Backbone as a ProteinNet text record, in pm:
[ID]
protein_1_A
[PRIMARY]
MQIAITDQTLAVLVHELGEECRHVVDLIAQLQLATLSVEQKSDVLAELMTATIHLHSHCDQDFQDAIAQELEQ
[TERTIARY]
1564.1	1635.4	1681.1	1786.4	1867.4	1764	1813.5	1692.9	1798.6	1852.5	1964.2	1871.6	1854.4	1748.8	1897.9	1937.1	2006.6	1951.4	1854	1729.7	1652.6	1715.7	1664.4	1509.9	1443.1	1279	1242.2	1327.7	1208.6	1313.5	1435.9	1359	1275.1	1188.2	1206.9	1056.8	945.3	820.3	855	938.1	955.5	928	1018.8	1003	859.2	811.3	591.8	600.1	656.2	533.8	517.4	636.1	653.9	587.1	619.6	493.9	330	328.6	160.9	120.8	232.9	215.7	194.8	298.6	250.1	143.2	103.6	-11	-161.1	-115.2	-251.3	-231.5	-121.2	-95.8	-149.2	-110.5	-189.7	-328.1	-380.6	-561.1	-594.2	-573.5	-593.5	-580.1	-448.9	-475.1	-576.2	-609.7	-681.1	-857.6	-845.2	-988.2	-993.6	-905.1	-886	-958.8	-919.7	-973.5	-1113.8	-1105	-1300.9	-1357.7	-1298.6	-1325.9	-1367.3	-1373	-1349.6	-1554.4	-1588	-1713.8	-1762.8	-1883.9	-1930.1	-1885	-1858.3	-1815.5	-1667.6	-1620.6	-1468.6	-1413	-1532.9	-1508.9	-1537.9	-1614.2	-1661	-1506.6	-1500.1	-1308.5	-1240.3	-1222.6	-1122.1	-1146.7	-1279.4	-1230	-1243.7	-1298.6	-1303.1	-1149.3	-1112.9	-856.4	-850.8	-872.7	-827.6	-847.3	-1029.4	-1012	-974.5	-937.4	-844.5	-670.7	-683.8	-457.5	-505.3	-598.7	-525.6	-607.2	-671.4	-674.8	-582.4	-440.1	-352	-240.8	-296.5	-224.6	-196	-306.5	-369	-277.4	-332.1	-263	-117.9	-28.9	108.5	165.4	85.2	152.4	140	127.7	127.1	188.4	210.3	279.2	419.1	391.2	565	579.1	537.7	657.9	644.2	554.2	669.4	761.8	727.9	836	1030.9	968.2	1079.6	1169.9	1060.3	1134.6	1236.6	1165.2	1219.3	1338	1393.3	1526.8	1548.2	1516.6	1609.6	1737.6	1568.6	1660.2	1713.1	1732	1830.3	1930	1914.1	2110.3	2185.9
1114	1072.6	1164.4	1259.4	1254.3	1265.7	1458.1	1526.8	1585.9	1515.4	1588.9	1769.3	1874.7	1915.1	2107.8	2215	2285	2401.7	2441.2	2512.8	2383.9	2487.5	2430.9	2396.5	2501.3	2468.2	2380.3	2382.1	2338.2	2178.6	2151.6	2007.5	1938.6	2038.3	1978.5	1964	2043.7	2068.7	1959	1934	1774.3	1642.5	1656.1	1517.8	1551	1674.3	1599.6	1547.6	1615	1576.8	1419.6	1350.4	1258	1167.2	1222.2	1067.6	1117.7	1296.2	1269.2	1143.3	1133.5	1052.4	899.8	848.9	738.3	728.9	819.3	825.5	765.7	830.3	786.1	682	614.8	523	428.8	457.3	305.5	325.7	481.1	482.2	476.6	445.1	373.4	232.8	173.8	-38.3	-40.1	77.7	35.1	-15.9	55	111	-58	-96.9	-249.1	-352.8	-360.1	-412.6	-493.6	-654.3	-650.2	-737.6	-686.6	-659	-533	-463.3	-337.5	-322.2	-278.7	-199.5	-80.1	-61.8	13.5	152.2	112.1	271.3	269.9	170.8	226.9	194.6	204	291.9	406.6	431	605.4	640.4	618.9	656.2	675.5	558.6	545.5	680.6	727.7	807.4	999	934.7	1103.5	1123.4	1094.6	1084.2	1060	1035.9	1032	1241.7	1163.5	1372	1453	1475	1526.9	1547.1	1389.3	1452	1483.8	1461.2	1531.4	1654	1722.8	1908.9	1909.7	1881	1859.4	1928	1794.2	1771.6	1929.5	1972.7	1997.4	2185.7	2206	2306.4	2310.8	2234.1	2209.8	2232.5	2259.2	2222.5	2325.3	2527.3	2630.5	2667.6	2794.2	2842.4	2847.1	2904.7	2963.6	2806.6	2708.5	2560.5	2549.1	2617.8	2576.2	2665.9	2755.8	2859.8	2834.6	2774.7	2686.8	2609.6	2496.9	2486.2	2484.7	2626.9	2623	2724.9	2807.5	2861.1	2710.3	2624.4	2551.4	2452.3	2479.2	2388.7	2479.9	2640.9	2731.6	2774.9	2642.1	2629.9	2547.5
968.7	788.3	744	658.9	637.5	473.9	428.2	365.6	263.6	141.8	112.6	35.3	107.7	18	208.4	96.1	228.5	301.5	266.4	353	455.7	571.6	671.5	724.5	637.7	673.4	600.9	459.6	361.7	396.1	450.5	464.5	557	699.3	781	664.6	653	489.2	477.6	386	293.5	367.3	486.4	598.4	695.2	649.8	763.6	636.3	464.3	333.9	344.1	372.5	377.8	451.9	614.5	676	653.6	608.3	607.1	511.1	369.8	310.5	310.9	405.9	436.7	491.5	637.6	677.6	574.7	430.1	351.1	268.1	301.3	222	266.7	423.5	502.8	518.3	558.3	531.7	449.1	284.6	109.1	179.1	209.8	260.7	334.3	462.3	549.7	526.2	338.6	354.3	217.7	241.8	105.3	277.6	333.3	453.7	370.7	347.9	439.6	485.4	563.5	696	758.3	698.1	731.9	776.2	898.6	909.4	850.2	870.3	780.9	897	1053.9	1129.4	1103.4	1125.4	1069	913.9	805.6	705.9	709.1	800.6	838.5	834.4	1007.4	1055.5	992.3	865.1	813.7	725.9	692.8	502.3	616.6	686.8	745.8	864.5	864	876.7	768.2	582.6	534	426.3	514.2	382.8	465.6	663.9	713.7	668.6	624.5	594.8	464.3	337.8	207.1	189.8	280.1	385.2	386.9	422.6	576.6	423.3	355.2	190.7	131	55	5.1	72.5	217.7	262.5	257.4	314.3	276.9	234.9	74.3	-78.8	-121.1	-37.1	-112.3	-138.8	-248.7	-283.6	-271.9	-117	-31.6	-13.8	0.8	-34.2	-206.5	-300.2	-423.1	-447.2	-361	-450.7	-366.3	-261.3	-165.1	-203.8	-295.1	-351.6	-477.8	-574.9	-605.8	-649.5	-535.8	-413.7	-446.1	-397	-386.8	-503.7	-603.2	-753	-808.6	-764.2	-823.2	-783.8	-638.7	-577.8	-658.2
[MASK]
+++++++++++++++++++++++++++++++++++++++++++++++++++++++++++++++++++++++++

């Protein structure tokens, strides 16, 4: 997918962020299944915790600065 960002590193980071967000949405959808067993729920919640930690670390100050620099161009 083409991203309208000039900085190649930022474009890759934004693409990866999109992939991780889609993964989180998929996990949330799994939690909505009525047939989810207790074990499956535990697995999904553990994976959701890992994904949210990854998202949090992904959106650090360097990422925010890169977005700010892109906005200034």
